[in-house]
mmCIF file of C-alpha atoms in Angstrom:
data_model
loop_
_atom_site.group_PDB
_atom_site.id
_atom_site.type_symbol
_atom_site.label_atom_id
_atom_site.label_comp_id
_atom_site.label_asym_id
_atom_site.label_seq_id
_atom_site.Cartn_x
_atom_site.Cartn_y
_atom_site.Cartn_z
ATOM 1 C CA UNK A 153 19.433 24.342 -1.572
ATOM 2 C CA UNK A 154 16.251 23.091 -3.270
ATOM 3 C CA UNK A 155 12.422 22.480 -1.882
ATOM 4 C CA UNK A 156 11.438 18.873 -2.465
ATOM 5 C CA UNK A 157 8.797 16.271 -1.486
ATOM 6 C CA UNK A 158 9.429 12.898 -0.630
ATOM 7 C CA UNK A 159 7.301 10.002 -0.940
ATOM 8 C CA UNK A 160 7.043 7.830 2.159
ATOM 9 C CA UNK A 161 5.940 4.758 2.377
ATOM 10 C CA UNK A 162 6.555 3.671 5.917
ATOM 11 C CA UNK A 163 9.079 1.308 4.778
ATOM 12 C CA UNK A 164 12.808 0.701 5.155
ATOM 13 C CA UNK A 165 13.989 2.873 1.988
ATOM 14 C CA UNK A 166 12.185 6.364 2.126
ATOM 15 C CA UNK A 167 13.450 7.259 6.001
ATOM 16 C CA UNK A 168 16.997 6.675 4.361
ATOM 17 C CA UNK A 169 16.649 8.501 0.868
ATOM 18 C CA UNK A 170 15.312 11.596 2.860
ATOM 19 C CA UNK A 171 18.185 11.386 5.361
ATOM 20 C CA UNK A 172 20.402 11.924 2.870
ATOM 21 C CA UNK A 173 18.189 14.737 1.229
ATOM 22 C CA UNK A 174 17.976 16.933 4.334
ATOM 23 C CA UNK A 175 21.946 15.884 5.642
ATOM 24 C CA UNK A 176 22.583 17.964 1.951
ATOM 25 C CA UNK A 177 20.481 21.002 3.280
ATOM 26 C CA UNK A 178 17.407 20.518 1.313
ATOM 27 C CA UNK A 179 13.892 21.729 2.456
ATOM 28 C CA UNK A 180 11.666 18.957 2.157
ATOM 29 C CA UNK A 181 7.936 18.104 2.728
ATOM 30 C CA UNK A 182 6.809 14.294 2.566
ATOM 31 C CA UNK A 183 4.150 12.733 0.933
ATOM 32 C CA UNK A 184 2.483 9.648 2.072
ATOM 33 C CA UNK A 185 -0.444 7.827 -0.356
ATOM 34 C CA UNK A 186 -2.471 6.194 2.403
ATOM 35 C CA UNK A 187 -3.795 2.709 1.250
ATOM 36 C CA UNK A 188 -6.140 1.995 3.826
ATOM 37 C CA UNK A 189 -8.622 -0.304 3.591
ATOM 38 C CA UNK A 190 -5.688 -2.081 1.360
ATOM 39 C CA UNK A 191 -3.016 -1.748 4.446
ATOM 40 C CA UNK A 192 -3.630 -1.246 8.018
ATOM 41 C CA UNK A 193 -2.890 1.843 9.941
ATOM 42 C CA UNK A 194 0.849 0.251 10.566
ATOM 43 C CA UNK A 195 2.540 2.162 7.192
ATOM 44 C CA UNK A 196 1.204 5.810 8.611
ATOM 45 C CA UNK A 197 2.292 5.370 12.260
ATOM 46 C CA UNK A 198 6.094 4.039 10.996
ATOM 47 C CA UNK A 199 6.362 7.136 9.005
ATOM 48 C CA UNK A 200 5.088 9.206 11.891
ATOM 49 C CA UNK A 201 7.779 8.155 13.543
ATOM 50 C CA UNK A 202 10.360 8.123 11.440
ATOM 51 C CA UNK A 203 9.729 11.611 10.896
ATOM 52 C CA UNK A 204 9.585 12.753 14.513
ATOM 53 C CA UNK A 205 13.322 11.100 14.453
ATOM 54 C CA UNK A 206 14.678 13.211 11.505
ATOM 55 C CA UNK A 207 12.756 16.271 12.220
ATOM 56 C CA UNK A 208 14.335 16.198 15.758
ATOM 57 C CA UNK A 209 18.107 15.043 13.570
ATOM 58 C CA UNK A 210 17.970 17.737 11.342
ATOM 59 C CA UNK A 211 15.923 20.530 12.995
ATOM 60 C CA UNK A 212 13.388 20.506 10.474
ATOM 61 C CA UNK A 213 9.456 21.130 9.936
ATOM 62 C CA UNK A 214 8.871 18.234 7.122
ATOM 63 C CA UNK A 215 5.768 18.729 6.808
ATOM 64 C CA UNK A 216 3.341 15.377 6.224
ATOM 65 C CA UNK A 217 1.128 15.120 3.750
ATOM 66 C CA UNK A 218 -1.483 12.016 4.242
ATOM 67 C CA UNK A 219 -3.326 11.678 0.984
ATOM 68 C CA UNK A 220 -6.066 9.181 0.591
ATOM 69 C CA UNK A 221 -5.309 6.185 -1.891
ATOM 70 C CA UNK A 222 -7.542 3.842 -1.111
ATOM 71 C CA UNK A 223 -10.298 5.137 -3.319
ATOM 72 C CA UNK A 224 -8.048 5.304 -6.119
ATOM 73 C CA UNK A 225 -6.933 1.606 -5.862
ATOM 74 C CA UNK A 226 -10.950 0.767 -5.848
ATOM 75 C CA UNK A 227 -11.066 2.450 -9.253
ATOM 76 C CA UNK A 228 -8.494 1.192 -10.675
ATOM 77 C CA UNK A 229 -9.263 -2.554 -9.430
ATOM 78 C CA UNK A 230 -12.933 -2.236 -10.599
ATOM 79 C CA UNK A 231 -11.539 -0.744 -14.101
ATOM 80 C CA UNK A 232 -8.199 -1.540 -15.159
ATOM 81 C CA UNK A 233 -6.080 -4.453 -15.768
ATOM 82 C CA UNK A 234 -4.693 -6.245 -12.686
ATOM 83 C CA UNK A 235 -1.302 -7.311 -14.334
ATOM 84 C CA UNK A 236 0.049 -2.800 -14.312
ATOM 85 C CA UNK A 237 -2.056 -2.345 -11.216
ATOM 86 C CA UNK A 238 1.330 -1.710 -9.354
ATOM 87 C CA UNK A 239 2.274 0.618 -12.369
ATOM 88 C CA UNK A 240 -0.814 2.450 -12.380
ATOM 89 C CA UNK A 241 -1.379 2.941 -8.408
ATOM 90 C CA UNK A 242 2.835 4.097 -8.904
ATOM 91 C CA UNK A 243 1.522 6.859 -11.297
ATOM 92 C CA UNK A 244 -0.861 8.349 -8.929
ATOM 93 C CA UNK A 245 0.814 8.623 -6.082
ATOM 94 C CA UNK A 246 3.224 10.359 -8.624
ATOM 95 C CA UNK A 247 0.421 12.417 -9.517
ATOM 96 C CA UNK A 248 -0.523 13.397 -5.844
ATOM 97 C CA UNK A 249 3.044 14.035 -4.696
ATOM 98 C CA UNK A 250 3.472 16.538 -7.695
ATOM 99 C CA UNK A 251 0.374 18.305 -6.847
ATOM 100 C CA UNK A 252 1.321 18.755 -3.359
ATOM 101 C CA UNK A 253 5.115 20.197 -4.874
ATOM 102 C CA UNK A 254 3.114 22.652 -6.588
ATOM 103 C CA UNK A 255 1.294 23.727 -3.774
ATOM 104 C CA UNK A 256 4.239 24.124 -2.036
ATOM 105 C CA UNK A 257 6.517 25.737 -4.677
ATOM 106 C CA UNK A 258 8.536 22.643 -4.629
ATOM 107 C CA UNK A 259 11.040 22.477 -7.662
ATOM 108 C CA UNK A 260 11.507 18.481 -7.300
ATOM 109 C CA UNK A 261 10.499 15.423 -5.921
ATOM 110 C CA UNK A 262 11.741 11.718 -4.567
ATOM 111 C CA UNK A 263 11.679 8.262 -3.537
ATOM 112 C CA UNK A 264 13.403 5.451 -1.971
ATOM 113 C CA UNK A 265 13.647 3.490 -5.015
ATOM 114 C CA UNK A 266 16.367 1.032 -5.555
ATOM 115 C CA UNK A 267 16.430 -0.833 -8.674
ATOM 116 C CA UNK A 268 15.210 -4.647 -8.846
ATOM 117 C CA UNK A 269 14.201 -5.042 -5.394
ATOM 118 C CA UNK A 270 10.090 -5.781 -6.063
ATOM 119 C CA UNK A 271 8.604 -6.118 -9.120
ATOM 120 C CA UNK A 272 7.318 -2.762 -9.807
ATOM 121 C CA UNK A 273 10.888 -1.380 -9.563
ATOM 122 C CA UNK A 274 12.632 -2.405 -12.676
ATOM 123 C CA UNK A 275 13.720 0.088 -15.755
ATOM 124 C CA UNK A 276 10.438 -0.029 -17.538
ATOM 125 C CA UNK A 277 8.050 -0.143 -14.663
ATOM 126 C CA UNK A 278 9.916 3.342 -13.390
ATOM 127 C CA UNK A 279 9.511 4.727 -16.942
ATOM 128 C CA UNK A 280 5.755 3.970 -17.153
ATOM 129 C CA UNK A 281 5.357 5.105 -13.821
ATOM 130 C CA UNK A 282 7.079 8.323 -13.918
ATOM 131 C CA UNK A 283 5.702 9.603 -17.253
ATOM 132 C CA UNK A 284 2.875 10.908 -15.301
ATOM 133 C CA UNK A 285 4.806 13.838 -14.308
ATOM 134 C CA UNK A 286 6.926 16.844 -14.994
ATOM 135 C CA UNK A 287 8.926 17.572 -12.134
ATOM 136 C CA UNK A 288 12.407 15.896 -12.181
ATOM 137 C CA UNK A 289 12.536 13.202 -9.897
ATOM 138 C CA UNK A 290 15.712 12.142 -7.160
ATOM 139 C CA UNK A 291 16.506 8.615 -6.275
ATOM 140 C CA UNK A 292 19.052 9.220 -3.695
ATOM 141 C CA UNK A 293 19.232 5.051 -2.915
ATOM 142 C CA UNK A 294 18.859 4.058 -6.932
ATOM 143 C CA UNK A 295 22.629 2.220 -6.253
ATOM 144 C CA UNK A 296 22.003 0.926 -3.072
ATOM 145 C CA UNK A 297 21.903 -2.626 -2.180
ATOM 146 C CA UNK A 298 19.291 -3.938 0.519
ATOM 147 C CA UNK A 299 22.197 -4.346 3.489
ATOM 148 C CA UNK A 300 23.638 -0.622 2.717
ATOM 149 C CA UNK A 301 20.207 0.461 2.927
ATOM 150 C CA UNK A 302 19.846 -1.268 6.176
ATOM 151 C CA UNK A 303 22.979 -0.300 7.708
ATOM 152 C CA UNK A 304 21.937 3.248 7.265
ATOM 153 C CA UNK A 305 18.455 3.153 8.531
ATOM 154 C CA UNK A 306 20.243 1.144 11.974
ATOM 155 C CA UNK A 307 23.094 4.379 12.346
ATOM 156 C CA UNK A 308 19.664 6.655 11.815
ATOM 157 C CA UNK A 309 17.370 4.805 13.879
ATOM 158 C CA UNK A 310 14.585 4.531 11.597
ATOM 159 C CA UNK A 311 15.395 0.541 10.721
ATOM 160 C CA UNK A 312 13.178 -0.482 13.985
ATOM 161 C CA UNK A 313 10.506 1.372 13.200
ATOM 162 C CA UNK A 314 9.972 0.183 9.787
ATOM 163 C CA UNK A 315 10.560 -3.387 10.533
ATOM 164 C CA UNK A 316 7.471 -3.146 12.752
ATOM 165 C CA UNK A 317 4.616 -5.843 11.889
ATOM 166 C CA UNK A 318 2.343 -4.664 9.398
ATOM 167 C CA UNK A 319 -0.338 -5.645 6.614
ATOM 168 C CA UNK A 320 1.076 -5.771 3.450
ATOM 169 C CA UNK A 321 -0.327 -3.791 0.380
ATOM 170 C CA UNK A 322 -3.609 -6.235 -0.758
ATOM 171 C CA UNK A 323 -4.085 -4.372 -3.837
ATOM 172 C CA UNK A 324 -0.951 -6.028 -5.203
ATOM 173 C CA UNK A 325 -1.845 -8.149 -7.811
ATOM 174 C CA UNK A 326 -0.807 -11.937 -7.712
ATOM 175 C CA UNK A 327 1.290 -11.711 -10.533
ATOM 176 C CA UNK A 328 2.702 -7.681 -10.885
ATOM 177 C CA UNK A 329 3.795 -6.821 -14.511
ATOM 178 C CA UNK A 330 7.447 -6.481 -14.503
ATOM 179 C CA UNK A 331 7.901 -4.941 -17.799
ATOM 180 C CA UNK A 332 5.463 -2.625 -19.359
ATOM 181 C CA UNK A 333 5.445 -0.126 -21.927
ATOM 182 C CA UNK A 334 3.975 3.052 -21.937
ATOM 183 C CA UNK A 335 0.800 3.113 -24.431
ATOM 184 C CA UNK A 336 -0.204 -0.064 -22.471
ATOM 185 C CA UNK A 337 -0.075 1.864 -19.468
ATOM 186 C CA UNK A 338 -2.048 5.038 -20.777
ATOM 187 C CA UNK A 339 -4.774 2.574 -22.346
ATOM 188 C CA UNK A 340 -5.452 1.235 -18.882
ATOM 189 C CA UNK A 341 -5.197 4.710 -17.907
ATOM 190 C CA UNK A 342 -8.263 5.976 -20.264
ATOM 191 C CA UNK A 343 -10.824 3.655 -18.520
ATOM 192 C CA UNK A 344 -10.577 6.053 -15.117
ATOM 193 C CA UNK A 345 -10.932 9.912 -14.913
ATOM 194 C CA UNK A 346 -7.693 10.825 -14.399
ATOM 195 C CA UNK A 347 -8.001 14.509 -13.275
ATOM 196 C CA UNK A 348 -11.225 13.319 -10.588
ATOM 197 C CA UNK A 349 -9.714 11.081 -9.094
ATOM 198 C CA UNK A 350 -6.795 13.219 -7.977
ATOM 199 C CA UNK A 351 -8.738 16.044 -7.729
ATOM 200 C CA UNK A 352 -10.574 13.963 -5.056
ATOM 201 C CA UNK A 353 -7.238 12.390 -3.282
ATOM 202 C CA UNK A 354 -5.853 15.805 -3.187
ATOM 203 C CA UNK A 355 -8.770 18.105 -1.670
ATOM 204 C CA UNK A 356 -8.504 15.240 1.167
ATOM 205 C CA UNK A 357 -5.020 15.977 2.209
ATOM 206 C CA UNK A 358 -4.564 15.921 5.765
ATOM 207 C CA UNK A 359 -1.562 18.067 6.495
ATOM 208 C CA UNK A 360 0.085 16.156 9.897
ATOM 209 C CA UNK B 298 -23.910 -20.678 -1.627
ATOM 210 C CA UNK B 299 -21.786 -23.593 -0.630
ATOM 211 C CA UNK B 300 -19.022 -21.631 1.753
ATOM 212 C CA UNK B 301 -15.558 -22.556 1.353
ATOM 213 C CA UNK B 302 -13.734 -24.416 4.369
ATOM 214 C CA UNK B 303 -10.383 -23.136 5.545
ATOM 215 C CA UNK B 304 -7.121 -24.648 6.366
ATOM 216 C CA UNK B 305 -5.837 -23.201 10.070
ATOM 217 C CA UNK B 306 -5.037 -19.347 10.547
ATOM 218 C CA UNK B 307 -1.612 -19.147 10.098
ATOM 219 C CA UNK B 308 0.544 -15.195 10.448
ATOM 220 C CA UNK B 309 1.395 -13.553 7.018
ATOM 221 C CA UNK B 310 4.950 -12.673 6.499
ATOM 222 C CA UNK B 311 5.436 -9.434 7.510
ATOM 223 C CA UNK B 312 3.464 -9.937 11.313
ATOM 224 C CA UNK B 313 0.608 -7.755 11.005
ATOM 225 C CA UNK B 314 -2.389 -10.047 10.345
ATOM 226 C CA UNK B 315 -3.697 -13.292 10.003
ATOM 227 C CA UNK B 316 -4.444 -15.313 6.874
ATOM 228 C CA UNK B 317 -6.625 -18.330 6.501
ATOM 229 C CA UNK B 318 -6.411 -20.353 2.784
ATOM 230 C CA UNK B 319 -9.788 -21.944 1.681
ATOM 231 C CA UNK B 320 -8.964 -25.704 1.315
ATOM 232 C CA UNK B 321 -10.214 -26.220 -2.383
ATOM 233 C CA UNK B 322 -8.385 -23.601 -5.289
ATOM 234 C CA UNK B 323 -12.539 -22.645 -6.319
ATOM 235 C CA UNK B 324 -13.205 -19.042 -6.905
ATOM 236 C CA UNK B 325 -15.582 -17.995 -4.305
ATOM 237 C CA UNK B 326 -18.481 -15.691 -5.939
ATOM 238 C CA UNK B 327 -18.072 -12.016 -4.079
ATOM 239 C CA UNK B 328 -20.911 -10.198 -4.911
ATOM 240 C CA UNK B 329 -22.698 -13.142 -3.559
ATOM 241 C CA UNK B 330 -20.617 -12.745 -0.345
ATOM 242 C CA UNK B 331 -20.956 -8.930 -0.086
ATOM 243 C CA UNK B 332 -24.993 -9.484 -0.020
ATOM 244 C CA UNK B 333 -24.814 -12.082 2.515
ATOM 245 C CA UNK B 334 -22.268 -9.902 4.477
ATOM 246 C CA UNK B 335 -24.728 -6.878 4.060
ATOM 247 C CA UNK B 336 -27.545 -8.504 4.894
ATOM 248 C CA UNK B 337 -25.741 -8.858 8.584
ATOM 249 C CA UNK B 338 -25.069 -5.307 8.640
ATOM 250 C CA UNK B 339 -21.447 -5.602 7.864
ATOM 251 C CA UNK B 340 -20.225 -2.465 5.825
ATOM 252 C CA UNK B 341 -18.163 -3.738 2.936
ATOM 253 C CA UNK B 342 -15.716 -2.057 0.326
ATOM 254 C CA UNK B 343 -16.249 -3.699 -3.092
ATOM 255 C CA UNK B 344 -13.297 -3.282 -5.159
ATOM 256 C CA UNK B 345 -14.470 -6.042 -7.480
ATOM 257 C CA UNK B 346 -11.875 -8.575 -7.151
ATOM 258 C CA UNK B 347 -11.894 -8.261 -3.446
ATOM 259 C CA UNK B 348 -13.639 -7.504 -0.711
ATOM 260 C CA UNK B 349 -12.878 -5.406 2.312
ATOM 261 C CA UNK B 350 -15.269 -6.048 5.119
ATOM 262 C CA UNK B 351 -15.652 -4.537 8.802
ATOM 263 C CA UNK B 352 -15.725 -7.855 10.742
ATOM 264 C CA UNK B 353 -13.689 -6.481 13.359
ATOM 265 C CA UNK B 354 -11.114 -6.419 12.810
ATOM 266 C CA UNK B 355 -11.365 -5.998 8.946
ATOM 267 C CA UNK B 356 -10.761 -8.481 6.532
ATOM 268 C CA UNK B 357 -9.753 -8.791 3.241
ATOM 269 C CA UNK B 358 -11.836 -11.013 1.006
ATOM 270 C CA UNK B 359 -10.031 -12.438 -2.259
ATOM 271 C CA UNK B 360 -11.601 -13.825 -5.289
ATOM 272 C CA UNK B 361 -9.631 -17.121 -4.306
ATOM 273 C CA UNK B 362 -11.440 -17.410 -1.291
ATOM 274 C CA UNK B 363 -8.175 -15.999 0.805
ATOM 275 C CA UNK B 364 -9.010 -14.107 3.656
ATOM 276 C CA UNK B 365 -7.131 -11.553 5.646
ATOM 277 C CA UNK B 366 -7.250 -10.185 8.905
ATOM 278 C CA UNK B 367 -5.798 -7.215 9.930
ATOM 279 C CA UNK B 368 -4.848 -7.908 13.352
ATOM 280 C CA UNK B 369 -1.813 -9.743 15.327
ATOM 281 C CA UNK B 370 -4.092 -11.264 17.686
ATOM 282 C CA UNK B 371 -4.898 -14.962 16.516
ATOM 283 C CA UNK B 372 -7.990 -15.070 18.994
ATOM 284 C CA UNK B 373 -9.450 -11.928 17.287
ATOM 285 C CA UNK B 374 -8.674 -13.359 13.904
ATOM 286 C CA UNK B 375 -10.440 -16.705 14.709
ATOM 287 C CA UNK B 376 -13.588 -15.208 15.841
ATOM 288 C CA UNK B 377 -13.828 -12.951 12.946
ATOM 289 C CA UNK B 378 -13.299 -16.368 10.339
ATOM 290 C CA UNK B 379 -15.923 -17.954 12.465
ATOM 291 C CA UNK B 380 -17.977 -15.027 11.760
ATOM 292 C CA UNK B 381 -17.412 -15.015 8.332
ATOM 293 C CA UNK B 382 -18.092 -18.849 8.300
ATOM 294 C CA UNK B 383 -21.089 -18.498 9.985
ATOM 295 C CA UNK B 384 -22.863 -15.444 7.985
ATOM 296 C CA UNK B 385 -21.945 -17.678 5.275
ATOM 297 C CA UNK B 386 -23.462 -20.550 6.940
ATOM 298 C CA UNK B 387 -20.181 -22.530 6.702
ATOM 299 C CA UNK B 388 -19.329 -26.076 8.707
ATOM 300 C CA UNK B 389 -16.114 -23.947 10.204
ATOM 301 C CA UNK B 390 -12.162 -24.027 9.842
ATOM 302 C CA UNK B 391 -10.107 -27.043 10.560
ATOM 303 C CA UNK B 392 -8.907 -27.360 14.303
ATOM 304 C CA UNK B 393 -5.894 -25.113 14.505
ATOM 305 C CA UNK B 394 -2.319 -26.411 14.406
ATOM 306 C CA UNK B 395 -0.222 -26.122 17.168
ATOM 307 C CA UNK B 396 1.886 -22.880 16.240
ATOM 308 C CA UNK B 397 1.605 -20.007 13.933
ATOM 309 C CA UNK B 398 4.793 -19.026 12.149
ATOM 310 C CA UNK B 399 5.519 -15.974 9.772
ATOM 311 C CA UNK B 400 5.455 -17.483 6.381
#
């Protein structure tokens, strides 16, 4: 079996994708982009949570990693185009969660994505957002419709805990790009320094 | 700076906070906002097309005048538009209505 990291997001999707990851035996560490001030603390207690459920499920460490985001969506706001702000915030938290599989020797990593359920998940927007990184990337859910997705997280018991109140994401633009192409995306990307700004995210990883 | 007025609080869809809607579409001028807001000692992230200020609880300034607060509690959220109001020297919110529902 394979080392991986998983992107959490405190949502309904990423408790289910890495259910399925560590019910096939995989080792897996998870990831979590913290957008505070653009959330409140609601996204990092759910995924507290839902990891002290499948930790006790599957007798596993899973490691968190809390990575701060925030001061990458203030870049990217004061510097880049609005319309791929989803796109570009995807590609760093990309960026971050590969970083954190190479510290850990991790050979790939994954997310709760489904396709077409919010605007930065369609074919394109995955492409741009993905480019940003080597490792190969597993979308256990990419099939999934919302109710299967639901009627797994209820048998798990992570579906209560993500349906908790929360803020939603403020650094959403009002009107997300849902189609974008990739030299677009890395001409947005050449306005911010790249390698600083994860650099910075990364050296403020709080391990939980 | 003329400060906008505000339709009642009302809860944003997902439970977690409070949102109150200026009355009149007008951009609201932010870097005129963040002085005022700094002037009362209120630390304030400037991410250009918003602001995110410590008003207890925090609130989320948009260039549309929207403003979020980051708290269930519709008391907590009302004191913190007031306070907002009244930094910018405001005439207030319209009287609440009589429920808040998830939009």
């Amino acid at each position: 079996m394979a080392r991986g990291v998983m992107l959490m997001s405190g949502g309904i999707d990423s408790p289910v994708a890495l259910h399925y990851l560590l019910r096939q035996g995989h080792e897996m560490y998870a990831v979590h982009l913290d957008n505070r001030p653009f959330t409140d603390d609601s996204p990092l207690e759910k995924i507290v949570d839902h990891l002290r459920l499948l930790r006790e499920r599957y007798a596993q460490a899973i490691p968190l990693y809390v990575l701060p985001h925030g001061p990458t969506q203030v870049t990217l706001m004061r510097s880049t185009d609005r319309h791929v702000g989803c796109v570009l915030c995807r590609r760093f938290m990309w960026r971050g969660a590969e970083r954190i599989a190479e510290r850990e020797r991790a050979t790939f990593l994954a997310t709760g994505e489904a396709l077409g359920q919010v605007a930065s998940q369609t074919l394109s927007n995955m492409r741009s957002a993905t480019a940003s990184v080597q490792l190969p990337i597993v979308r256990p859910l990419i099939g999934f419709d919302k109710a299967e997705i639901e009627a797994v997280a209820k048998e798990i018991g992570t579906y209560g805990i993500s349906t908790r109140p929360g803020v939603c994401c403020q650094a959403v633009p009002d009107k997300p790009a849902t189609r974008t192409d990739l030299v677009q995306i890395l001409r947005e990307e050449e306005r911010v320094d790249v390698e600083q700004i994860l650099d910075d995210c990364v050296r403020r990883a709080v391990v939980m | 700076m003329p400060p906008p007025a505000y339709r009642a609080l009302k809860l944003c869809s997902n439970g977690g906070g409070f949102e109150a809607l200026p009355l009149d579409s007008k951009p609201i001028d932010l870097p005129r906002v963040r002085v005022a807001l700094e002037r009362a000692g209120v630390a304030v992230v400037d991410a250009r097309v918003m602001l995110i200020a410590s008003l207890e609880p925090e609130t989320t300034i948009s260039r549309s005048g929207r403003l979020l607060f980051k708290t269930a509690d519709e008391r907590a959220a009302r004191r913190a538009l007031e306070r907002f109001l009244a930094l910018l020297g405001s005439t207030g919110p319209e009287p609440p209505r009589p429920a808040s529902r998830p939009t």
